GROMACS .gro file of C-alpha atoms in nm:
model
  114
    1UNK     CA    1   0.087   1.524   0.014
    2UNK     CA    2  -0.109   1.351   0.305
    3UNK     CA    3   0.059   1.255   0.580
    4UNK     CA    4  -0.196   1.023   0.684
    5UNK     CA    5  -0.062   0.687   0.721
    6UNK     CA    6  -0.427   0.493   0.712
    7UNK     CA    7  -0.766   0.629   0.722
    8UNK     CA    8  -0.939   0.530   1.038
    9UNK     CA    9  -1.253   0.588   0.901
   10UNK     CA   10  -1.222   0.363   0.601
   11UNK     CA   11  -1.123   0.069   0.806
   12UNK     CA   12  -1.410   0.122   1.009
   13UNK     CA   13  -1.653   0.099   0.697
   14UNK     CA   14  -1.468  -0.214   0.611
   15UNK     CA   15  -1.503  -0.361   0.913
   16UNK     CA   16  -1.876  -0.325   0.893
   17UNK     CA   17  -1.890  -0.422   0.554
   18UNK     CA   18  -1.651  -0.706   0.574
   19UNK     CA   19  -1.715  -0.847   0.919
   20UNK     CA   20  -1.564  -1.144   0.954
   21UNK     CA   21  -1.387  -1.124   0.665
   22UNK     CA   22  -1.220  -0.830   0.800
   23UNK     CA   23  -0.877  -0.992   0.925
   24UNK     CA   24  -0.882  -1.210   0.567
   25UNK     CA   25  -0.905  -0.899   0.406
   26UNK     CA   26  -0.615  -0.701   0.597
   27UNK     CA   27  -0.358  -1.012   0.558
   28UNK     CA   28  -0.466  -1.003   0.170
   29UNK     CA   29  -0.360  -0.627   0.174
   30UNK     CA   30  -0.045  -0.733   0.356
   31UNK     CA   31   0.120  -1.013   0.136
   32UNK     CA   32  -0.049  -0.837  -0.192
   33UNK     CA   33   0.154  -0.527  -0.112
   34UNK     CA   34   0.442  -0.758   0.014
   35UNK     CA   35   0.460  -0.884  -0.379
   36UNK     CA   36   0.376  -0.576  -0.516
   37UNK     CA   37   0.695  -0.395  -0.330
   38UNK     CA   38   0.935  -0.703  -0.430
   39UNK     CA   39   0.816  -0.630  -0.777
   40UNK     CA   40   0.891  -0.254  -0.777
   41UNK     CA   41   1.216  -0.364  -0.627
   42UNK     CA   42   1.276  -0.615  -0.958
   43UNK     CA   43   1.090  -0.457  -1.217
   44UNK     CA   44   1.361  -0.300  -1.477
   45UNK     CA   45   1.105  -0.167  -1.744
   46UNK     CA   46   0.871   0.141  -1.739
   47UNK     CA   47   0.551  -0.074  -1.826
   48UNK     CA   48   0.610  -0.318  -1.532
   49UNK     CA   49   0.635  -0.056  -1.255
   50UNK     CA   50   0.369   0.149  -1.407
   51UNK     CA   51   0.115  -0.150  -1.411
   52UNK     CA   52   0.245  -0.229  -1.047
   53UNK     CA   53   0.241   0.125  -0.932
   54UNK     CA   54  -0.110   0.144  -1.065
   55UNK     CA   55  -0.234  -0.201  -0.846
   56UNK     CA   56  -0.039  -0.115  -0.553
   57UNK     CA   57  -0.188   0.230  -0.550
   58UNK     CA   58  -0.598   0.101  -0.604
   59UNK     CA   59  -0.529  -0.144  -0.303
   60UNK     CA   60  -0.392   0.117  -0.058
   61UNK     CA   61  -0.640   0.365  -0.214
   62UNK     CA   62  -0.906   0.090  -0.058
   63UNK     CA   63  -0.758   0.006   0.226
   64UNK     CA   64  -0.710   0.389   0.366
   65UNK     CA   65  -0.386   0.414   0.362
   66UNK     CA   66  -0.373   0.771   0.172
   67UNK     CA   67   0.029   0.849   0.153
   68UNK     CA   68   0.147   0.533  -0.005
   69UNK     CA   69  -0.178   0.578  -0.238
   70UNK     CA   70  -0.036   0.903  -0.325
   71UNK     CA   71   0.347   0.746  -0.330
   72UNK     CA   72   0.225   0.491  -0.584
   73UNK     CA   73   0.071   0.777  -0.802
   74UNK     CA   74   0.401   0.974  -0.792
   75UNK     CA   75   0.550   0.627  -0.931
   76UNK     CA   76   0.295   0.515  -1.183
   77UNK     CA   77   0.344   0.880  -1.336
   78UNK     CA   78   0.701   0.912  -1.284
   79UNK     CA   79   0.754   0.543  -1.464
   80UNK     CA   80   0.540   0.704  -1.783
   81UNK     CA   81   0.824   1.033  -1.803
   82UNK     CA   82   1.117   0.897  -2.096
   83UNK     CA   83   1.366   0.830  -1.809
   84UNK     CA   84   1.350   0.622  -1.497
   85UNK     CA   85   1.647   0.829  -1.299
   86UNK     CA   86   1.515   0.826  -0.899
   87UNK     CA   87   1.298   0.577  -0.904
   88UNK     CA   88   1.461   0.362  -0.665
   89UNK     CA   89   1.473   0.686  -0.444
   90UNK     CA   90   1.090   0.662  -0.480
   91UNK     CA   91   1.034   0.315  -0.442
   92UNK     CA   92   1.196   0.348  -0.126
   93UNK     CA   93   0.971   0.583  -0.001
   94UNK     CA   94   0.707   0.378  -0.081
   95UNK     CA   95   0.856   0.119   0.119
   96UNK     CA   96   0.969   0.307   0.420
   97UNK     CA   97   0.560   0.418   0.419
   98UNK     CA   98   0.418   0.055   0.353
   99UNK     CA   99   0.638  -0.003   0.687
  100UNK     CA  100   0.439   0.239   0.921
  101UNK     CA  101   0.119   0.077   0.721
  102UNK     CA  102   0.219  -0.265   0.766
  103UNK     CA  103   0.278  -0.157   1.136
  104UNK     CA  104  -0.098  -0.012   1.193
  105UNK     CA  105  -0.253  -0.330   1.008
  106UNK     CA  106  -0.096  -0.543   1.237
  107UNK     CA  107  -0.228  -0.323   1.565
  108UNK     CA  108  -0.535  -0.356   1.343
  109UNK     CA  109  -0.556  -0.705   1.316
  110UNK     CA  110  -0.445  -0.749   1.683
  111UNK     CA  111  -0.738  -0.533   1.791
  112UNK     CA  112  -1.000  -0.668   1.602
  113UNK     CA  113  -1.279  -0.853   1.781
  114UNK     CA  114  -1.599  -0.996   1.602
   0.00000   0.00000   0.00000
């Protein structure tokens, strides 16, 4: 697995695609993935967490942020296997990494001139 926490690259292509929707777009990312994690959290059926998994995983997939991409993969498959045993082992994984992401958006955001 990666170890990269976001892609530097793909937030620079954003923020010349984006412009000055660039900070909208990071504090979308940010409560989107805040919702997504309480979810994952709640969610007590395979379908749920799959579905979630799967969202979670296109928006960090867009954003850059390659390990929690690849964390949501592990979950959307692992929710698909007969039983759920160490999920929340998983799910906490992929909220330990959305906290180092989380962290970098913010430095992000705080950076960010027009």
């Amino acid at each position: 697995m990666s170890e990269i926490h976001l892609d530097r690259d793909v937030l620079s292509t954003l923020k010349e695609v984006m412009e000055d929707g660039y900070l909208e777009l990071l504090d979308t990312f940010l409560n989107d993935s805040e919702a997504r994690l309480r979810v994952l959290h709640e969610a007590r059926d395979a379908e749920k967490l799959s579905a979630t998994a799967h969202s979670f995983k296109g928006s960090s997939s867009n954003m850059g942020a390659i390990r929690l991409a690849e964390l949501c993969a592990e979950l959307e498959l692992r929710a698909k296997q007969p039983s759920l045993g160490g999920i929340e082992k998983l799910v906490s994984e992929i909220e330990s990494e959305f906290a180092h992401v989380r962290n970098l958006c913010r430095e992000e955001r705080e950076g960010f001139h027009c």
